[in-house]
Amino acid sequence: MKLTKWLGISAAAVAAALLLVGCGNSNNSSSGSNGKSITFWYGGDADTAVKPMVDAFTKKTGIKVKIQSIPWSQYNDKLLTAAASKSGPDLVLMGTTGMANYVSSKSLMDISKEVKSDKNISPDKYFEGSVRTTEFNGKYYAVPWYVETRVLYYRKDLLKQVGYNEAPKTWDELYDAATKLSKRGKNMYGFNVDFAEPTFGFMFARQNGATLIKGKTPQFNKKPTVEALEYLAKFYKNGASPKQDLKLTIGQSFGGKAPIPMFISGPWMMASVKKDAGLKDDQWGVAVLPKGKDNNMSNTGGGNLAVFNYSKNKSSAMKLLKYLSTESSQLKYYKNSDSMPTLKSAWTDKSLSDSRIQVFRKQLNSSEPMPLIKQWDQIGQNYLKAWEPVAMQGANVQKAMDQLNSQTEQLLNK
């Protein structure tokens, strides 16, 4: 059951980038310098979602665009190589979790002047969480293009059977509903506590009032984070959440009798549920996350458009960036890909009027990215290693977080 869509890069890849960037040849470029032909690196298995807009851009401006569609599994390796050799695309689609790494290696162009002078790409046009993924030390290195956040998917019909006519609104209600649902029989659960998603526990920690990192000091072993993770561990302990990946499709886990009738995921899961779960429209829904002690904060992710700093066609690349950033382009991209627009104004369009889609719009008002530091990917992987014995063996949460805190302090102070 694949509930996540992760655009981060590995710690090893980051280390490789830092080693290679210094030995690159600044004279290389993947595009000519005439400005009439540029290269756009696009994450995905095909360019069908973006090609119609790019073709329209070429027709309007005369600037030819070569789209290089790269699967996300290979994307960061390709970009690391480009950054190291200082030869690559002109315009690049950046996963929000990778921004800090490429800003620190000076692979992305500072576009602060353009952002501040062009009202069409002004930061106030976008969701605040998305803007935060583009700004570092007061400078802008990208423009938000599409956004995602996490919400609660739930089976309406099954929740009604345990006394809930609406989705759980608080942590207490979530735990109560999940516990009752897990009593339906053997191999039945109530809620999926995702132990393979590196942001899952941190998201709940924030809902409990946690500040994850202060300056260069991690706060993972402080009371708000530990309490939140102890809350999640209870789902494993009482059988309300599976302790391991059940290797089920969304149709097997959420359809039919629904062994897992509640889970947290992003907008990409909507199409899978509609296509594969075999459910009637009134049998399932999505809701904003249940509120913890402090809030119902979710995680902001998505993709940004950035100009590769070693491009010889920066002016043309900026023109394409601005074209793809218009409301009409973002809406076309949404219709082609289901990737939600970052422009707040786009959300009044009828194509986004579905009540389930509007839940994501509401959740975006209470959503922010994970800490935007270059070490975050490695911290996330260390968290998963620390959390595994908690999930599988009931290990002590405080000890696990003490270990993670110590590892993180070393990372941040290298």
Short mmCIF file of C-alpha atoms in Angstrom, two decimals:
data_model
loop_
_atom_site.label_atom_id
_atom_site.label_comp_id
_atom_site.label_asym_id
_atom_site.label_seq_id
_atom_site.Cartn_x
_atom_site.Cartn_y
_atom_site.Cartn_z
CA MET A 1 0.00 0.00 0.00
CA LYS A 2 1.93 3.02 -1.24
CA LEU A 3 0.73 6.13 0.58
CA THR A 4 3.65 8.49 0.01
CA LYS A 5 5.22 10.47 -2.78
CA TRP A 6 8.72 11.53 -1.78
CA LEU A 7 10.93 13.85 -3.77
CA GLY A 8 13.90 13.97 -1.39
CA ILE A 9 17.47 12.94 -2.15
CA SER A 10 19.76 10.58 -0.28
CA ALA A 11 22.51 11.69 2.06
CA ALA A 12 25.05 9.86 -0.07
CA ALA A 13 23.92 11.79 -3.10
CA VAL A 14 24.26 15.07 -1.24
CA ALA A 15 27.77 14.18 -0.18
CA ALA A 16 28.62 13.31 -3.78
CA ALA A 17 27.30 16.64 -4.93
CA LEU A 18 29.46 18.55 -2.47
CA LEU A 19 32.52 16.64 -3.62
CA LEU A 20 31.83 16.99 -7.33
CA VAL A 21 30.66 20.59 -7.57
CA GLY A 22 34.12 21.90 -6.91
CA CYS A 23 35.64 20.02 -9.87
CA GLY A 24 33.07 20.91 -12.54
CA ASN A 25 33.83 22.67 -15.79
CA SER A 26 32.00 26.00 -15.92
CA ASN A 27 32.44 26.24 -19.70
CA ASN A 28 29.94 23.47 -20.45
CA SER A 29 26.25 24.01 -21.22
CA SER A 30 23.49 21.68 -22.36
CA SER A 31 21.85 24.38 -24.47
CA GLY A 32 23.09 26.81 -27.01
CA SER A 33 23.59 30.43 -26.05
CA ASN A 34 21.29 31.94 -28.67
CA GLY A 35 18.33 31.92 -26.29
CA LYS A 36 16.06 30.43 -28.95
CA SER A 37 16.42 26.87 -27.73
CA ILE A 38 16.29 25.81 -24.09
CA THR A 39 16.10 22.58 -22.10
CA PHE A 40 13.53 21.90 -19.38
CA TRP A 41 14.10 19.01 -16.99
CA TYR A 42 10.79 17.57 -15.87
CA GLY A 43 10.27 14.91 -13.21
CA GLY A 44 8.12 12.00 -14.34
CA ASP A 45 7.91 9.09 -16.72
CA ALA A 46 6.40 11.12 -19.58
CA ASP A 47 5.98 14.75 -20.60
CA THR A 48 2.33 14.48 -21.69
CA ALA A 49 1.07 16.64 -18.81
CA VAL A 50 3.36 19.57 -19.52
CA LYS A 51 4.00 19.36 -23.28
CA PRO A 52 0.80 21.18 -24.37
CA MET A 53 1.77 24.27 -22.34
CA VAL A 54 5.36 24.17 -23.56
CA ASP A 55 4.19 23.91 -27.17
CA ALA A 56 1.93 26.92 -26.63
CA PHE A 57 4.89 28.83 -25.15
CA THR A 58 7.01 28.06 -28.23
CA LYS A 59 4.22 29.21 -30.54
CA LYS A 60 3.89 32.46 -28.62
CA THR A 61 7.59 33.29 -28.17
CA GLY A 62 9.44 31.38 -30.87
CA ILE A 63 11.66 29.83 -28.18
CA LYS A 64 12.03 26.10 -28.71
CA VAL A 65 11.96 23.93 -25.61
CA LYS A 66 13.43 20.45 -25.31
CA ILE A 67 11.64 18.64 -22.49
CA GLN A 68 13.76 15.98 -20.86
CA SER A 69 11.39 13.81 -18.86
CA ILE A 70 13.26 11.97 -16.10
CA PRO A 71 11.70 9.45 -13.68
CA TRP A 72 11.80 10.73 -10.10
CA SER A 73 13.82 7.66 -9.10
CA GLN A 74 16.66 8.92 -11.32
CA TYR A 75 16.03 12.64 -11.14
CA ASN A 76 18.32 13.66 -8.31
CA ASP A 77 21.24 11.61 -9.60
CA LYS A 78 20.93 13.38 -12.96
CA LEU A 79 20.68 16.78 -11.30
CA LEU A 80 23.64 16.08 -9.05
CA THR A 81 25.74 15.21 -12.09
CA ALA A 82 24.60 18.40 -13.83
CA ALA A 83 25.46 20.48 -10.78
CA ALA A 84 28.87 18.85 -10.52
CA SER A 85 29.75 19.45 -14.17
CA LYS A 86 28.01 22.84 -14.28
CA SER A 87 26.32 21.65 -17.44
CA GLY A 88 22.64 20.78 -17.51
CA PRO A 89 19.16 22.15 -18.03
CA ASP A 90 18.06 25.75 -18.35
CA LEU A 91 14.82 25.37 -16.41
CA VAL A 92 14.38 22.64 -13.81
CA LEU A 93 11.49 21.22 -11.82
CA MET A 94 12.63 20.95 -8.21
CA GLY A 95 11.05 18.79 -5.53
CA THR A 96 10.57 20.99 -2.48
CA THR A 97 12.59 18.65 -0.26
CA GLY A 98 15.67 19.06 -2.48
CA MET A 99 15.73 22.84 -2.59
CA ALA A 100 18.10 23.41 0.35
CA ASN A 101 20.75 21.08 -1.10
CA TYR A 102 20.87 22.78 -4.48
CA VAL A 103 20.72 26.29 -3.08
CA SER A 104 23.67 25.51 -0.82
CA SER A 105 25.68 24.14 -3.78
CA LYS A 106 24.82 27.31 -5.76
CA SER A 107 23.16 25.27 -8.51
CA LEU A 108 20.01 27.43 -8.64
CA MET A 109 19.83 31.03 -9.83
CA ASP A 110 18.89 33.76 -7.38
CA ILE A 111 15.68 35.14 -8.92
CA SER A 112 14.84 37.59 -6.13
CA LYS A 113 14.88 40.59 -8.48
CA GLU A 114 12.36 38.98 -10.82
CA VAL A 115 10.13 37.79 -7.97
CA LYS A 116 10.02 41.22 -6.38
CA SER A 117 9.48 43.15 -9.63
CA ASP A 118 6.83 40.96 -11.28
CA LYS A 119 3.50 41.05 -9.44
CA ASN A 120 2.36 37.89 -11.25
CA ILE A 121 4.90 35.77 -9.35
CA SER A 122 4.80 37.80 -6.13
CA PRO A 123 5.04 35.61 -3.02
CA ASP A 124 1.67 36.83 -1.74
CA LYS A 125 -0.03 35.08 -4.67
CA TYR A 126 0.92 31.63 -3.34
CA PHE A 127 0.28 29.50 -0.29
CA GLU A 128 2.67 30.53 2.46
CA GLY A 129 3.97 26.99 2.96
CA SER A 130 4.90 26.75 -0.71
CA VAL A 131 6.70 30.11 -0.69
CA ARG A 132 8.79 29.00 2.26
CA THR A 133 10.28 26.22 0.14
CA THR A 134 11.63 28.78 -2.35
CA GLU A 135 13.18 31.34 0.03
CA PHE A 136 16.56 30.96 1.71
CA ASN A 137 18.28 33.68 3.72
CA GLY A 138 15.91 36.30 2.35
CA LYS A 139 16.52 35.36 -1.30
CA TYR A 140 14.27 33.53 -3.74
CA TYR A 141 15.57 30.65 -5.84
CA ALA A 142 12.35 29.30 -7.35
CA VAL A 143 8.65 29.92 -7.88
CA PRO A 144 6.07 27.46 -6.49
CA TRP A 145 4.43 25.46 -9.29
CA TYR A 146 2.33 22.72 -7.74
CA VAL A 147 1.55 21.92 -4.13
CA GLU A 148 0.50 18.96 -2.07
CA THR A 149 -0.41 18.39 1.53
CA ARG A 150 -1.65 15.43 3.56
CA VAL A 151 -5.22 14.80 4.68
CA LEU A 152 -7.16 11.95 6.28
CA TYR A 153 -8.74 9.38 3.95
CA TYR A 154 -11.56 7.46 5.63
CA ARG A 155 -14.36 5.01 4.96
CA LYS A 156 -17.59 6.80 5.80
CA ASP A 157 -19.69 3.66 5.90
CA LEU A 158 -17.41 1.80 8.31
CA LEU A 159 -16.96 4.75 10.63
CA LYS A 160 -20.74 5.06 10.93
CA GLN A 161 -20.83 1.47 12.15
CA VAL A 162 -18.67 2.43 15.14
CA GLY A 163 -20.59 5.61 15.96
CA TYR A 164 -18.86 8.26 13.85
CA ASN A 165 -21.03 10.14 11.35
CA GLU A 166 -18.07 12.38 10.53
CA ALA A 167 -14.33 11.96 10.35
CA PRO A 168 -12.47 12.12 13.69
CA LYS A 169 -11.71 15.73 14.59
CA THR A 170 -9.24 15.22 17.46
CA TRP A 171 -6.48 12.83 18.42
CA ASP A 172 -8.75 11.30 21.05
CA GLU A 173 -11.46 10.64 18.48
CA LEU A 174 -8.94 9.21 15.99
CA TYR A 175 -7.62 6.77 18.56
CA ASP A 176 -11.10 5.80 19.73
CA ALA A 177 -12.43 5.24 16.21
CA ALA A 178 -9.34 3.29 15.14
CA THR A 179 -9.52 1.06 18.20
CA LYS A 180 -13.19 0.27 17.60
CA LEU A 181 -12.59 -0.45 13.91
CA SER A 182 -9.75 -2.84 14.75
CA LYS A 183 -12.19 -5.02 16.73
CA ARG A 184 -14.00 -6.09 13.55
CA GLY A 185 -12.06 -9.33 13.28
CA LYS A 186 -8.71 -10.93 12.52
CA ASN A 187 -6.30 -8.84 10.42
CA MET A 188 -8.52 -5.80 10.73
CA TYR A 189 -7.10 -2.44 11.74
CA GLY A 190 -8.36 1.09 12.22
CA PHE A 191 -5.65 3.51 11.09
CA ASN A 192 -2.30 3.30 9.32
CA VAL A 193 0.61 4.78 11.28
CA ASP A 194 3.05 5.03 8.39
CA PHE A 195 6.48 3.90 9.57
CA ALA A 196 8.00 4.22 6.08
CA GLU A 197 7.26 7.95 5.69
CA PRO A 198 10.05 10.13 7.17
CA THR A 199 7.79 13.11 7.86
CA PHE A 200 4.87 11.26 9.48
CA GLY A 201 5.96 11.37 13.13
CA PHE A 202 7.30 14.92 12.81
CA MET A 203 3.93 16.07 11.47
CA PHE A 204 2.22 14.74 14.59
CA ALA A 205 4.94 16.28 16.78
CA ARG A 206 4.13 19.69 15.36
CA GLN A 207 0.46 19.09 16.11
CA ASN A 208 1.54 18.63 19.72
CA GLY A 209 3.34 21.98 19.75
CA ALA A 210 6.85 20.75 18.93
CA THR A 211 9.52 22.91 17.37
CA LEU A 212 11.66 20.37 15.57
CA ILE A 213 14.90 22.32 15.33
CA LYS A 214 15.96 25.59 17.00
CA GLY A 215 18.95 27.02 15.17
CA LYS A 216 21.33 24.07 15.13
CA THR A 217 19.76 22.38 18.14
CA PRO A 218 17.34 19.51 17.49
CA GLN A 219 14.34 19.12 19.79
CA PHE A 220 13.40 15.54 18.99
CA ASN A 221 13.87 14.25 22.54
CA LYS A 222 11.82 17.04 24.12
CA LYS A 223 8.40 16.39 25.65
CA PRO A 224 6.15 17.58 22.75
CA THR A 225 7.80 15.25 20.21
CA VAL A 226 8.14 12.29 22.56
CA GLU A 227 4.49 12.59 23.66
CA ALA A 228 3.31 12.69 20.05
CA LEU A 229 5.30 9.60 19.13
CA GLU A 230 4.12 7.76 22.23
CA TYR A 231 0.58 8.52 21.07
CA LEU A 232 1.31 6.98 17.66
CA ALA A 233 3.01 3.97 19.26
CA LYS A 234 -0.25 3.17 21.08
CA PHE A 235 -1.87 2.31 17.74
CA TYR A 236 0.71 -0.44 17.22
CA LYS A 237 0.50 -1.64 20.81
CA ASN A 238 -3.26 -2.17 20.84
CA GLY A 239 -3.49 -3.59 17.31
CA ALA A 240 -5.20 -0.54 15.78
CA SER A 241 -2.38 -0.16 13.24
CA PRO A 242 -0.33 -2.84 11.43
CA LYS A 243 3.28 -3.13 12.61
CA GLN A 244 4.60 -3.73 9.12
CA ASP A 245 3.77 -3.07 5.49
CA LEU A 246 1.00 -5.49 4.56
CA LYS A 247 1.93 -5.24 0.85
CA LEU A 248 -1.68 -4.53 -0.09
CA THR A 249 -2.93 -2.49 -3.02
CA ILE A 250 -5.23 0.42 -2.26
CA GLY A 251 -8.11 -1.73 -3.48
CA GLN A 252 -7.21 -4.47 -1.00
CA SER A 253 -6.52 -2.18 1.96
CA PHE A 254 -9.20 0.49 1.55
CA GLY A 255 -11.79 -1.19 -0.66
CA GLY A 256 -14.17 -3.97 0.30
CA LYS A 257 -14.03 -4.73 4.03
CA ALA A 258 -11.12 -2.26 4.32
CA PRO A 259 -8.49 -3.79 6.61
CA ILE A 260 -7.16 -0.22 6.85
CA PRO A 261 -10.18 2.12 6.74
CA MET A 262 -8.27 5.30 7.69
CA PHE A 263 -4.91 6.57 6.46
CA ILE A 264 -3.12 9.85 5.81
CA SER A 265 -1.86 10.66 2.32
CA GLY A 266 -1.69 13.31 -0.38
CA PRO A 267 -3.76 14.21 -3.44
CA TRP A 268 -2.06 11.62 -5.66
CA MET A 269 -4.03 8.93 -3.79
CA MET A 270 -7.40 10.33 -4.96
CA ALA A 271 -7.17 8.82 -8.44
CA SER A 272 -6.05 5.45 -7.07
CA VAL A 273 -8.99 5.23 -4.70
CA LYS A 274 -11.46 6.19 -7.43
CA LYS A 275 -9.97 3.74 -9.91
CA ASP A 276 -9.02 0.73 -7.81
CA ALA A 277 -10.99 0.67 -4.53
CA GLY A 278 -14.34 -0.18 -6.12
CA LEU A 279 -16.25 2.11 -3.78
CA LYS A 280 -19.38 4.13 -4.25
CA ASP A 281 -19.00 7.86 -3.94
CA ASP A 282 -20.76 7.99 -0.57
CA GLN A 283 -18.64 5.24 0.98
CA TRP A 284 -15.46 7.26 1.41
CA GLY A 285 -14.21 10.76 1.97
CA VAL A 286 -11.27 12.94 2.93
CA ALA A 287 -11.02 15.33 5.87
CA VAL A 288 -8.55 17.75 7.36
CA LEU A 289 -6.27 16.13 9.90
CA PRO A 290 -7.56 15.58 13.43
CA LYS A 291 -6.35 18.25 15.83
CA GLY A 292 -3.66 17.48 18.36
CA LYS A 293 -2.96 19.39 21.54
CA ASP A 294 -1.85 22.48 19.63
CA ASN A 295 -3.12 22.34 16.00
CA ASN A 296 -3.82 20.07 13.02
CA MET A 297 -0.67 20.99 11.09
CA SER A 298 0.02 19.01 7.93
CA ASN A 299 3.08 18.81 5.70
CA THR A 300 3.54 20.98 2.61
CA GLY A 301 5.27 19.42 -0.38
CA GLY A 302 5.15 19.78 -4.14
CA GLY A 303 7.30 21.11 -6.94
CA ASN A 304 8.98 24.43 -7.77
CA LEU A 305 10.34 25.91 -10.99
CA ALA A 306 13.94 27.11 -10.86
CA VAL A 307 16.55 28.37 -13.32
CA PHE A 308 19.74 26.32 -13.39
CA ASN A 309 22.52 28.65 -12.33
CA TYR A 310 24.90 27.47 -15.07
CA SER A 311 22.43 28.02 -17.91
CA LYS A 312 23.56 30.27 -20.75
CA ASN A 313 19.93 31.01 -21.53
CA LYS A 314 18.71 32.45 -18.24
CA SER A 315 16.50 35.09 -19.87
CA SER A 316 14.61 32.53 -21.98
CA ALA A 317 14.41 30.14 -19.03
CA MET A 318 12.79 32.88 -16.93
CA LYS A 319 10.28 33.51 -19.69
CA LEU A 320 9.25 29.87 -19.63
CA LEU A 321 9.14 29.87 -15.82
CA LYS A 322 6.80 32.85 -15.82
CA TYR A 323 4.63 31.35 -18.56
CA LEU A 324 4.20 28.09 -16.68
CA SER A 325 3.45 30.04 -13.51
CA THR A 326 0.35 31.78 -14.87
CA GLU A 327 -3.01 30.79 -13.47
CA SER A 328 -4.16 29.35 -16.78
CA SER A 329 -1.01 27.20 -17.08
CA GLN A 330 -1.31 25.92 -13.51
CA LEU A 331 -4.94 24.99 -14.10
CA LYS A 332 -4.07 23.20 -17.35
CA TYR A 333 -1.33 21.33 -15.56
CA TYR A 334 -3.76 20.33 -12.82
CA LYS A 335 -6.25 19.02 -15.38
CA ASN A 336 -3.47 17.05 -17.08
CA SER A 337 -1.75 15.69 -13.98
CA ASP A 338 -3.93 16.19 -10.83
CA SER A 339 -1.05 18.25 -9.39
CA MET A 340 -2.68 21.04 -7.41
CA PRO A 341 -1.93 24.69 -8.23
CA THR A 342 0.06 26.85 -5.83
CA LEU A 343 -1.66 30.08 -6.89
CA LYS A 344 -4.44 30.77 -4.40
CA SER A 345 -6.53 32.49 -7.06
CA ALA A 346 -6.67 29.30 -9.14
CA TRP A 347 -8.71 27.54 -6.49
CA THR A 348 -11.90 29.39 -7.47
CA ASP A 349 -11.90 27.58 -10.82
CA LYS A 350 -14.71 25.05 -11.30
CA SER A 351 -12.21 22.27 -12.02
CA LEU A 352 -11.28 22.42 -8.33
CA SER A 353 -14.82 22.69 -7.00
CA ASP A 354 -15.12 19.05 -5.92
CA SER A 355 -15.72 18.93 -2.17
CA ARG A 356 -12.88 16.46 -1.63
CA ILE A 357 -10.42 18.66 -3.49
CA GLN A 358 -11.51 21.65 -1.42
CA VAL A 359 -10.52 19.72 1.72
CA PHE A 360 -6.93 19.95 0.51
CA ARG A 361 -7.42 23.69 -0.01
CA LYS A 362 -8.59 24.01 3.60
CA GLN A 363 -5.72 21.90 4.92
CA LEU A 364 -3.19 24.06 3.06
CA ASN A 365 -4.11 26.87 5.45
CA SER A 366 -2.64 24.70 8.20
CA SER A 367 0.35 23.18 6.49
CA GLU A 368 4.06 23.89 6.36
CA PRO A 369 7.17 22.20 4.98
CA MET A 370 9.65 20.25 7.03
CA PRO A 371 12.76 22.23 8.09
CA LEU A 372 14.47 23.57 4.99
CA ILE A 373 18.01 22.45 5.71
CA LYS A 374 20.34 20.41 3.52
CA GLN A 375 20.69 17.69 6.19
CA TRP A 376 16.96 17.04 6.42
CA ASP A 377 16.93 14.02 4.15
CA GLN A 378 19.52 12.24 6.27
CA ILE A 379 17.64 13.21 9.44
CA GLY A 380 14.50 11.68 7.97
CA GLN A 381 16.29 8.41 7.20
CA ASN A 382 17.77 8.33 10.71
CA TYR A 383 14.27 8.86 12.11
CA LEU A 384 12.95 5.84 10.22
CA LYS A 385 15.77 3.69 11.63
CA ALA A 386 15.04 4.94 15.14
CA TRP A 387 11.30 4.44 14.75
CA GLU A 388 11.41 0.89 13.34
CA PRO A 389 12.13 -0.86 16.68
CA VAL A 390 9.37 1.23 18.28
CA ALA A 391 6.87 0.00 15.70
CA MET A 392 8.09 -3.59 15.43
CA GLN A 393 9.21 -4.37 18.98
CA GLY A 394 7.66 -1.74 21.22
CA ALA A 395 11.00 -0.08 22.00
CA ASN A 396 11.11 2.92 24.31
CA VAL A 397 10.25 6.15 22.46
CA GLN A 398 12.33 8.41 24.71
CA LYS A 399 15.47 6.32 24.17
CA ALA A 400 14.87 6.23 20.42
CA MET A 401 14.52 10.01 20.28
CA ASP A 402 17.57 10.54 22.51
CA GLN A 403 19.55 8.56 19.95
CA LEU A 404 18.07 10.51 17.03
CA ASN A 405 18.75 13.81 18.77
CA SER A 406 22.40 12.90 19.29
CA GLN A 407 22.82 11.84 15.65
CA THR A 408 21.17 15.05 14.46
CA GLU A 409 23.36 17.27 16.64
CA GLN A 410 26.41 15.71 14.99
CA LEU A 411 24.96 16.26 11.51
CA LEU A 412 24.07 19.89 12.14
CA ASN A 413 27.41 20.78 13.69
CA LYS A 414 29.72 19.21 11.14
#
